[in-house]
Short mmCIF file of C-alpha atoms in Angstrom, two decimals:
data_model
loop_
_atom_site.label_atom_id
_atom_site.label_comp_id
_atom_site.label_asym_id
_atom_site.label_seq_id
_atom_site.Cartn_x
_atom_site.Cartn_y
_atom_site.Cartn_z
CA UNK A 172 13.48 -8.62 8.77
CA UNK A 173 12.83 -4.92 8.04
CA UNK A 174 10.46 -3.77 10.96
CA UNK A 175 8.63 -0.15 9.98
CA UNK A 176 6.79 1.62 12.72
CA UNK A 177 4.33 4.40 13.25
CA UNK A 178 3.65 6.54 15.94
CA UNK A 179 1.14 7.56 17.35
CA UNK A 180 -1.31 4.52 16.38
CA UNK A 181 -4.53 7.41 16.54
CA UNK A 182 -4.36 10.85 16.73
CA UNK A 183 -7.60 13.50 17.28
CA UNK A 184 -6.95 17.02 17.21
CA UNK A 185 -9.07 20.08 16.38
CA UNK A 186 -9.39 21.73 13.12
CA UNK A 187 -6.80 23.74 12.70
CA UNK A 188 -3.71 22.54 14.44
CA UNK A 189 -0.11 21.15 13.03
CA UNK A 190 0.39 17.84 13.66
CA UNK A 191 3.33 15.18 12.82
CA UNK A 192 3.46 11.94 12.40
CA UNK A 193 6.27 9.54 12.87
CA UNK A 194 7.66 6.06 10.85
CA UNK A 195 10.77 4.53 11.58
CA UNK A 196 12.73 1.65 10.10
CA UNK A 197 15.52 -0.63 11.15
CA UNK A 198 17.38 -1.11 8.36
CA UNK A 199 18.24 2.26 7.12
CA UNK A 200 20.02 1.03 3.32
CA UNK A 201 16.69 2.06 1.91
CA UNK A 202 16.25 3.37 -1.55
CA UNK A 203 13.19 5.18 -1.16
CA UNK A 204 10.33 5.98 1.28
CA UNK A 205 6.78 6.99 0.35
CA UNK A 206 3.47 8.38 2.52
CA UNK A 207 0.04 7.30 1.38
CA UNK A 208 -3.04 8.31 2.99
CA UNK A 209 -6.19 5.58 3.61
CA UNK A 210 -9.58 6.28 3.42
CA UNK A 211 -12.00 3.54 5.46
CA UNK A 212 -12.31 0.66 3.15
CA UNK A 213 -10.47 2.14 0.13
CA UNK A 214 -7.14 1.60 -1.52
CA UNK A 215 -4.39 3.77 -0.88
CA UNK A 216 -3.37 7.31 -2.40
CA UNK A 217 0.19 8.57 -2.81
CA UNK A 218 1.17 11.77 -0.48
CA UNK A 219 4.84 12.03 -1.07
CA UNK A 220 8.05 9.89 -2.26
CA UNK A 221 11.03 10.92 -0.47
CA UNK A 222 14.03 9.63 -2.36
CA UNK A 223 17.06 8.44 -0.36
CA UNK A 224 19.33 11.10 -1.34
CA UNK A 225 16.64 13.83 -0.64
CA UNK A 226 15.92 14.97 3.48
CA UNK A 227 12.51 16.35 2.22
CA UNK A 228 9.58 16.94 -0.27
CA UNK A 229 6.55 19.35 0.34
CA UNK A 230 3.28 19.24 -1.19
CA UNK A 231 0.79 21.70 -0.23
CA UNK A 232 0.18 21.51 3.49
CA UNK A 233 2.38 18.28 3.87
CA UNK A 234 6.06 18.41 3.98
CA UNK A 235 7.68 14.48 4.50
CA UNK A 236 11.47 14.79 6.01
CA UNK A 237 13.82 12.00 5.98
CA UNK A 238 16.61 11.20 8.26
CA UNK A 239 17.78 7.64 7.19
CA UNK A 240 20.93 7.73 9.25
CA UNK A 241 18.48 7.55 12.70
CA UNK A 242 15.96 5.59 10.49
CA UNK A 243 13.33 7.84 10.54
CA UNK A 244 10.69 9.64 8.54
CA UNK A 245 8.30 12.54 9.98
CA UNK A 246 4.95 13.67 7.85
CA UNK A 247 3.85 17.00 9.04
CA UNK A 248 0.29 18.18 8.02
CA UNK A 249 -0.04 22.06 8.61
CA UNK A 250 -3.50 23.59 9.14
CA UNK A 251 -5.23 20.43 9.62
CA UNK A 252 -8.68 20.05 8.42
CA UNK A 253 -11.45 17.81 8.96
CA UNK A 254 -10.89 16.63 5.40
CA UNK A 255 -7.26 15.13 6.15
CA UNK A 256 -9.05 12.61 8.97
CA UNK A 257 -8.03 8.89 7.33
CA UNK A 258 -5.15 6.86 8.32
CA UNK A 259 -1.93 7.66 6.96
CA UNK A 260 0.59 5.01 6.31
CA UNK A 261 4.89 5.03 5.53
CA UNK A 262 6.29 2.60 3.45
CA UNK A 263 10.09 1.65 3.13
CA UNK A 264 11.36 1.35 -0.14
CA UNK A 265 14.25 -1.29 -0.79
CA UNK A 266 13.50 -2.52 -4.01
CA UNK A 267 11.23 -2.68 -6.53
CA UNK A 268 9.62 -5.53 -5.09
CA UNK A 269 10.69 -5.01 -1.51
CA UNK A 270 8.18 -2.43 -0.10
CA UNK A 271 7.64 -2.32 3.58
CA UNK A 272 4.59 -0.70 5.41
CA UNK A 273 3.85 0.93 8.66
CA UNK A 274 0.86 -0.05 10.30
CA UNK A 275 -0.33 3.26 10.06
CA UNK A 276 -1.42 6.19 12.48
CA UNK A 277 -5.33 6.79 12.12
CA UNK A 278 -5.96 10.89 12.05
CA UNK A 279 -9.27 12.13 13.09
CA UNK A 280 -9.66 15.93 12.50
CA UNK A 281 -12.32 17.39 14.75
CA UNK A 282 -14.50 20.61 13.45
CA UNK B 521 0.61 8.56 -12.52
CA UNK B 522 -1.31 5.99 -13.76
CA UNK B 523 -5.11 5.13 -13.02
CA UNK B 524 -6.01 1.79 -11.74
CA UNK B 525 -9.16 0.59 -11.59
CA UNK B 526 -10.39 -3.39 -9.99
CA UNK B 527 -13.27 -5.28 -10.42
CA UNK B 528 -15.34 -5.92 -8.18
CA UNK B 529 -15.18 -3.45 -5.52
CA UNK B 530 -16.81 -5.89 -2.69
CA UNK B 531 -17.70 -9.07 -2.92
CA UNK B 532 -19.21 -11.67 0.37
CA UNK B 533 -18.64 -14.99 -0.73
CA UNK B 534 -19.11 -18.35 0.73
CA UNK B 535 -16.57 -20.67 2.18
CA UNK B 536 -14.92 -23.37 -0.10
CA UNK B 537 -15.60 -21.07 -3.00
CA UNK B 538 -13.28 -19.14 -5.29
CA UNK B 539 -13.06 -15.44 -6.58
CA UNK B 540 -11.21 -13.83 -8.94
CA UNK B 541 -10.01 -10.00 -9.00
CA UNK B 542 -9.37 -8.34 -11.80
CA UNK B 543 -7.06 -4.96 -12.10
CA UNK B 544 -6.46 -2.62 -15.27
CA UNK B 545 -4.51 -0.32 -15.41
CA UNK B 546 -4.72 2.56 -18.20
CA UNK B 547 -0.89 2.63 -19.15
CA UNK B 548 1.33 -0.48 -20.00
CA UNK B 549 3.28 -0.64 -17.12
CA UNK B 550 6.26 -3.36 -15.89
CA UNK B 551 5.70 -4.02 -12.16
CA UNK B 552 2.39 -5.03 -10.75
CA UNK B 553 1.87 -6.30 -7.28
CA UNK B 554 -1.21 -7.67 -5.04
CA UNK B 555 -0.94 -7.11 -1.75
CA UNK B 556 -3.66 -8.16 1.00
CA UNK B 557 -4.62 -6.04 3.90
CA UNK B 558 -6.42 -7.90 6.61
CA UNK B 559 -8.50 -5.99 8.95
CA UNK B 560 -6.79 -3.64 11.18
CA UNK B 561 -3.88 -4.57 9.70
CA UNK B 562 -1.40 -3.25 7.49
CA UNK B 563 -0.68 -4.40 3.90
CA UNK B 564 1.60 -7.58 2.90
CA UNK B 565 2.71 -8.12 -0.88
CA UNK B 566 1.22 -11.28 -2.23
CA UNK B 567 2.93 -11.55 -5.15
CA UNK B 568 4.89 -9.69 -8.22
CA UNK B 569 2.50 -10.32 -11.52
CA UNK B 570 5.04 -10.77 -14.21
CA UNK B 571 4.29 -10.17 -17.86
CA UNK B 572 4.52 -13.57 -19.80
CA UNK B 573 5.37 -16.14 -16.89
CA UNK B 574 4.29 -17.00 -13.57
CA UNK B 575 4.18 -14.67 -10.57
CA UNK B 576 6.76 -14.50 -7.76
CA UNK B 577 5.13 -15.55 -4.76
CA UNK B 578 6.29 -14.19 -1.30
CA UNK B 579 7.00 -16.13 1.73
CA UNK B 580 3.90 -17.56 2.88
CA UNK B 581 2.05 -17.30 0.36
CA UNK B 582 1.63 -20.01 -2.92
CA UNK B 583 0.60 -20.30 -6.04
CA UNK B 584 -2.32 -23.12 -5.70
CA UNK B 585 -4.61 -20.30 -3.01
CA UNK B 586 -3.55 -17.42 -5.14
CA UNK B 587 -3.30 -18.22 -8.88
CA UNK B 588 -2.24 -14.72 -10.70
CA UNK B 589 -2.49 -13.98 -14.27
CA UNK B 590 -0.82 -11.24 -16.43
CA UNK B 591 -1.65 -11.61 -19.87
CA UNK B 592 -0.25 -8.25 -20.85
CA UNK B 593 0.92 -5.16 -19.29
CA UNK B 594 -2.23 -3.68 -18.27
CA UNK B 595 -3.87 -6.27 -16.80
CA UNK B 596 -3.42 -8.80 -13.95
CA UNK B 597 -5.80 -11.10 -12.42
CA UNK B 598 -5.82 -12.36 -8.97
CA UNK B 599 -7.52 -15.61 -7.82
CA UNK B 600 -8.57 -16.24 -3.95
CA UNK B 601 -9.43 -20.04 -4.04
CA UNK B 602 -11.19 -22.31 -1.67
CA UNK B 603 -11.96 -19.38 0.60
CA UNK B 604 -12.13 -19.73 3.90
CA UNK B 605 -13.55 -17.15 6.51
CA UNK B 606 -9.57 -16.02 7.06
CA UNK B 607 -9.52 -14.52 3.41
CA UNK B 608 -11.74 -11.77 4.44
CA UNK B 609 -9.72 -8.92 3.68
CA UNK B 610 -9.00 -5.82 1.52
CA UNK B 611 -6.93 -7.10 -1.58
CA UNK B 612 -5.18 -4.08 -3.45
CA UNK B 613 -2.99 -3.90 -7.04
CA UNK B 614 -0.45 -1.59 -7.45
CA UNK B 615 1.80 -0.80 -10.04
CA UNK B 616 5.31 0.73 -9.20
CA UNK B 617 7.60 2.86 -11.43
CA UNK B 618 11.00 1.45 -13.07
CA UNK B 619 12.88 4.65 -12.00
CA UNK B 620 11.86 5.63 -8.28
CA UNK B 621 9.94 2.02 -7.49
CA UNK B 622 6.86 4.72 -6.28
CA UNK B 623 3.63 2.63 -6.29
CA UNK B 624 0.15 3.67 -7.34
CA UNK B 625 -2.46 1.49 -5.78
CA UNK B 626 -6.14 0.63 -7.11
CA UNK B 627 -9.18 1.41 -5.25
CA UNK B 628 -9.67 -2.35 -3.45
CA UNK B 629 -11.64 -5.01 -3.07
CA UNK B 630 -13.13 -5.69 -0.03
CA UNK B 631 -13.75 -9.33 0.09
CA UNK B 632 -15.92 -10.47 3.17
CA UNK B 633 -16.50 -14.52 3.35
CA UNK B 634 -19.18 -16.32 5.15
#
Protein backbone atom coordinates (compact mmCIF):
# COMPACT_ATOMS: atom_id res chain seq x y z
CA UNK A 1 0.00 0.00 0.00
CA UNK A 2 1.15 3.48 -1.09
CA UNK A 3 2.26 5.22 2.26
CA UNK A 4 2.54 9.34 1.71
CA UNK A 5 4.17 11.31 4.45
CA UNK A 6 4.60 14.85 5.64
CA UNK A 7 7.04 16.48 7.54
CA UNK A 8 7.06 18.45 9.86
CA UNK A 9 3.45 17.55 11.38
CA UNK A 10 3.28 21.66 12.72
CA UNK A 11 5.32 24.30 11.89
CA UNK A 12 5.25 28.17 13.60
CA UNK A 13 7.44 30.66 12.27
CA UNK A 14 7.35 34.47 12.16
CA UNK A 15 6.00 36.57 9.47
CA UNK A 16 8.26 36.82 7.08
CA UNK A 17 10.46 33.80 6.82
CA UNK A 18 10.87 30.91 3.93
CA UNK A 19 9.78 27.85 4.94
CA UNK A 20 9.50 24.20 3.19
CA UNK A 21 7.58 21.58 3.62
CA UNK A 22 8.18 17.98 2.88
CA UNK A 23 5.84 14.75 1.39
CA UNK A 24 7.24 11.63 0.44
CA UNK A 25 5.88 8.48 -1.13
CA UNK A 26 6.91 4.88 -1.45
CA UNK A 27 5.94 3.95 -4.57
CA UNK A 28 7.44 6.41 -6.87
CA UNK A 29 5.40 5.10 -10.51
CA UNK A 30 3.17 8.06 -9.82
CA UNK A 31 1.44 9.98 -12.49
CA UNK A 32 0.92 13.09 -10.80
CA UNK A 33 1.27 14.91 -7.43
CA UNK A 34 -0.78 17.88 -6.25
CA UNK A 35 -0.54 20.47 -2.94
CA UNK A 36 -3.77 21.73 -1.47
CA UNK A 37 -3.96 23.98 1.36
CA UNK A 38 -6.80 23.44 4.43
CA UNK A 39 -8.45 25.94 6.16
CA UNK A 40 -10.00 24.71 9.86
CA UNK A 41 -13.16 22.98 9.03
CA UNK A 42 -13.24 23.69 5.26
CA UNK A 43 -12.69 21.67 2.13
CA UNK A 44 -9.58 21.77 0.41
CA UNK A 45 -8.08 24.33 -2.25
CA UNK A 46 -5.66 23.43 -5.03
CA UNK A 47 -1.92 25.04 -4.68
CA UNK A 48 -0.09 23.30 -7.41
CA UNK A 49 -0.17 19.98 -9.71
CA UNK A 50 3.19 18.82 -10.42
CA UNK A 51 3.01 16.44 -13.34
CA UNK A 52 5.35 13.41 -13.36
CA UNK A 53 7.42 14.46 -16.15
CA UNK A 54 7.80 18.06 -14.68
CA UNK A 55 10.60 18.64 -11.42
CA UNK A 56 8.61 21.89 -10.66
CA UNK A 57 5.71 24.46 -10.92
CA UNK A 58 5.66 28.00 -9.23
CA UNK A 59 2.79 30.01 -8.38
CA UNK A 60 3.30 33.23 -6.77
CA UNK A 61 5.21 32.75 -3.54
CA UNK A 62 4.97 28.84 -3.77
CA UNK A 63 7.18 26.86 -5.95
CA UNK A 64 6.33 22.68 -5.54
CA UNK A 65 9.59 20.53 -6.77
CA UNK A 66 9.42 16.97 -7.52
CA UNK A 67 12.00 14.34 -7.28
CA UNK A 68 10.09 11.00 -7.90
CA UNK A 69 13.21 8.94 -8.28
CA UNK A 70 13.91 9.55 -4.14
CA UNK A 71 10.05 9.77 -3.79
CA UNK A 72 9.80 13.06 -2.73
CA UNK A 73 8.01 16.36 -3.09
CA UNK A 74 9.10 19.78 -1.29
CA UNK A 75 6.47 22.96 -1.15
CA UNK A 76 8.37 26.05 -0.43
CA UNK A 77 6.35 29.18 0.65
CA UNK A 78 8.60 32.40 0.32
CA UNK A 79 7.80 35.49 2.42
CA UNK A 80 5.44 33.82 4.63
CA UNK A 81 2.54 35.65 5.91
CA UNK A 82 0.12 35.31 8.56
CA UNK A 83 -2.44 34.68 5.84
CA UNK A 84 -0.71 31.29 4.58
CA UNK A 85 -1.28 29.76 8.43
CA UNK A 86 -3.73 26.48 7.52
CA UNK A 87 -2.55 23.04 7.03
CA UNK A 88 -1.17 22.12 3.86
CA UNK A 89 -1.57 18.68 2.50
CA UNK A 90 0.38 16.43 -0.69
CA UNK A 91 -1.44 14.06 -2.49
CA UNK A 92 0.00 11.21 -4.79
CA UNK A 93 -1.51 10.84 -7.95
CA UNK A 94 -1.69 7.21 -9.53
CA UNK A 95 -4.80 7.21 -11.20
CA UNK A 96 -7.75 8.81 -11.68
CA UNK A 97 -9.27 7.15 -8.90
CA UNK A 98 -6.14 6.33 -6.98
CA UNK A 99 -5.28 9.57 -5.05
CA UNK A 100 -3.22 9.30 -1.97
CA UNK A 101 -2.92 11.99 0.85
CA UNK A 102 -0.42 13.14 3.34
CA UNK A 103 -1.59 13.73 6.64
CA UNK A 104 -0.66 17.12 6.34
CA UNK A 105 1.81 19.66 8.08
CA UNK A 106 -0.30 22.40 10.02
CA UNK A 107 1.48 26.08 9.32
CA UNK A 108 0.93 28.76 11.80
CA UNK A 109 2.37 32.14 10.63
CA UNK A 110 3.06 34.42 13.56
CA UNK A 111 2.73 38.47 13.09
CA UNK B 1 -11.55 24.93 -12.62
CA UNK B 2 -14.78 24.15 -11.74
CA UNK B 3 -16.92 25.46 -8.66
CA UNK B 4 -18.39 23.03 -6.31
CA UNK B 5 -20.72 23.81 -3.99
CA UNK B 6 -22.52 20.99 -1.03
CA UNK B 7 -25.42 21.16 0.87
CA UNK B 8 -25.52 21.40 3.97
CA UNK B 9 -22.44 22.83 5.26
CA UNK B 10 -22.87 21.26 9.00
CA UNK B 11 -25.21 19.23 10.16
CA UNK B 12 -25.37 17.39 14.22
CA UNK B 13 -27.51 14.58 13.88
CA UNK B 14 -28.65 11.87 16.12
CA UNK B 15 -27.53 8.31 16.26
CA UNK B 16 -29.48 5.61 14.23
CA UNK B 17 -30.47 8.37 11.86
CA UNK B 18 -29.58 9.04 8.24
CA UNK B 19 -28.29 12.13 6.21
CA UNK B 20 -27.88 12.82 2.90
CA UNK B 21 -25.21 15.26 1.16
CA UNK B 22 -25.72 16.74 -1.77
CA UNK B 23 -22.80 18.23 -4.24
CA UNK B 24 -23.22 20.35 -7.59
CA UNK B 25 -20.98 21.14 -9.46
CA UNK B 26 -21.33 24.09 -12.17
CA UNK B 27 -19.73 22.16 -15.21
CA UNK B 28 -20.67 18.56 -16.42
CA UNK B 29 -17.84 16.82 -15.38
CA UNK B 30 -16.83 12.74 -15.57
CA UNK B 31 -15.15 11.84 -12.25
CA UNK B 32 -16.67 12.63 -8.93
CA UNK B 33 -15.44 11.27 -5.67
CA UNK B 34 -16.50 11.49 -1.76
CA UNK B 35 -13.96 11.20 0.41
CA UNK B 36 -14.33 11.38 4.39
CA UNK B 37 -11.92 13.11 6.64
CA UNK B 38 -12.21 12.13 10.24
CA UNK B 39 -10.89 14.42 12.78
CA UNK B 40 -7.27 14.97 12.83
CA UNK B 41 -7.06 12.84 10.19
CA UNK B 42 -6.35 12.91 6.69
CA UNK B 43 -8.82 12.23 3.83
CA UNK B 44 -9.85 8.56 2.50
CA UNK B 45 -11.89 8.18 -0.89
CA UNK B 46 -15.28 6.71 -0.21
CA UNK B 47 -16.29 6.05 -3.38
CA UNK B 48 -16.13 7.01 -7.35
CA UNK B 49 -19.90 8.43 -8.24
CA UNK B 50 -20.40 7.13 -11.69
CA UNK B 51 -22.81 8.69 -14.14
CA UNK B 52 -25.71 6.16 -14.89
CA UNK B 53 -24.77 3.09 -12.55
CA UNK B 54 -23.74 2.40 -9.18
CA UNK B 55 -20.66 3.80 -7.44
CA UNK B 56 -17.35 1.99 -6.92
CA UNK B 57 -16.94 1.51 -3.41
CA UNK B 58 -13.38 1.34 -1.84
CA UNK B 59 -12.09 -1.17 0.51
CA UNK B 60 -13.88 -0.79 3.62
CA UNK B 61 -16.37 0.91 2.77
CA UNK B 62 -20.13 -0.46 1.23
CA UNK B 63 -22.83 0.45 -0.43
CA UNK B 64 -25.77 -0.25 2.30
CA UNK B 65 -23.86 2.83 5.01
CA UNK B 66 -23.07 4.94 2.03
CA UNK B 67 -25.72 4.83 -0.74
CA UNK B 68 -24.40 7.39 -3.63
CA UNK B 69 -26.39 8.77 -6.37
CA UNK B 70 -25.36 10.43 -9.70
CA UNK B 71 -28.20 11.22 -11.70
CA UNK B 72 -26.24 13.32 -14.13
CA UNK B 73 -22.94 14.88 -14.45
CA UNK B 74 -23.29 17.67 -12.15
CA UNK B 75 -24.67 16.23 -9.39
CA UNK B 76 -23.97 13.42 -6.87
CA UNK B 77 -25.57 12.62 -3.70
CA UNK B 78 -24.08 10.99 -0.75
CA UNK B 79 -26.04 9.12 1.96
CA UNK B 80 -24.52 8.50 5.67
CA UNK B 81 -27.09 5.93 7.09
CA UNK B 82 -27.79 4.66 10.51
CA UNK B 83 -25.24 7.05 11.95
CA UNK B 84 -23.44 6.27 14.64
CA UNK B 85 -21.23 8.68 16.82
CA UNK B 86 -18.02 7.26 14.54
CA UNK B 87 -19.50 9.10 11.37
CA UNK B 88 -18.64 12.39 12.80
CA UNK B 89 -16.47 13.69 10.28
CA UNK B 90 -15.77 16.17 7.43
CA UNK B 91 -17.24 14.54 4.16
CA UNK B 92 -15.82 16.34 0.93
CA UNK B 93 -16.76 15.90 -3.16
CA UNK B 94 -14.35 16.41 -5.59
CA UNK B 95 -14.29 16.25 -9.10
CA UNK B 96 -10.97 15.37 -10.98
CA UNK B 97 -9.94 16.20 -14.58
CA UNK B 98 -9.81 13.45 -17.53
CA UNK B 99 -6.38 14.79 -18.66
CA UNK B 100 -4.08 15.48 -15.49
CA UNK B 101 -6.59 13.50 -12.81
CA UNK B 102 -6.13 17.20 -10.72
CA UNK B 103 -9.07 17.32 -8.24
CA UNK B 104 -11.14 20.30 -7.19
CA UNK B 105 -12.79 19.72 -3.88
CA UNK B 106 -16.17 21.33 -2.44
CA UNK B 107 -16.29 23.34 0.60
CA UNK B 108 -17.44 20.25 3.21
CA UNK B 109 -19.72 19.14 5.36
CA UNK B 110 -19.01 18.88 8.73
CA UNK B 111 -21.22 16.26 10.12
CA UNK B 112 -21.11 16.01 14.04
CA UNK B 113 -23.48 13.02 15.55
CA UNK B 114 -24.82 12.75 18.98
Amino acid sequence: KQEVTQIPAALSVPEGENLVLNCSFTDSAIYNLQWFRQDPGKGLTSLLLIQSSQREQTSGRLNASLDKSSGRSTLYIAASQPGDSATYLCAVIYNFNKFYFGSGTKLNVKP
Amino acid sequence: SAVISQKPSRDICQRGTSLTIQCQVDSQVTMMFWYRQQPGQSLTLIATANQGSEATYESGFVIDKFPISRPNLTFSTLTVSNMSPEDSSIYLCSVGTTSSYEQYFGPGTRLTVT
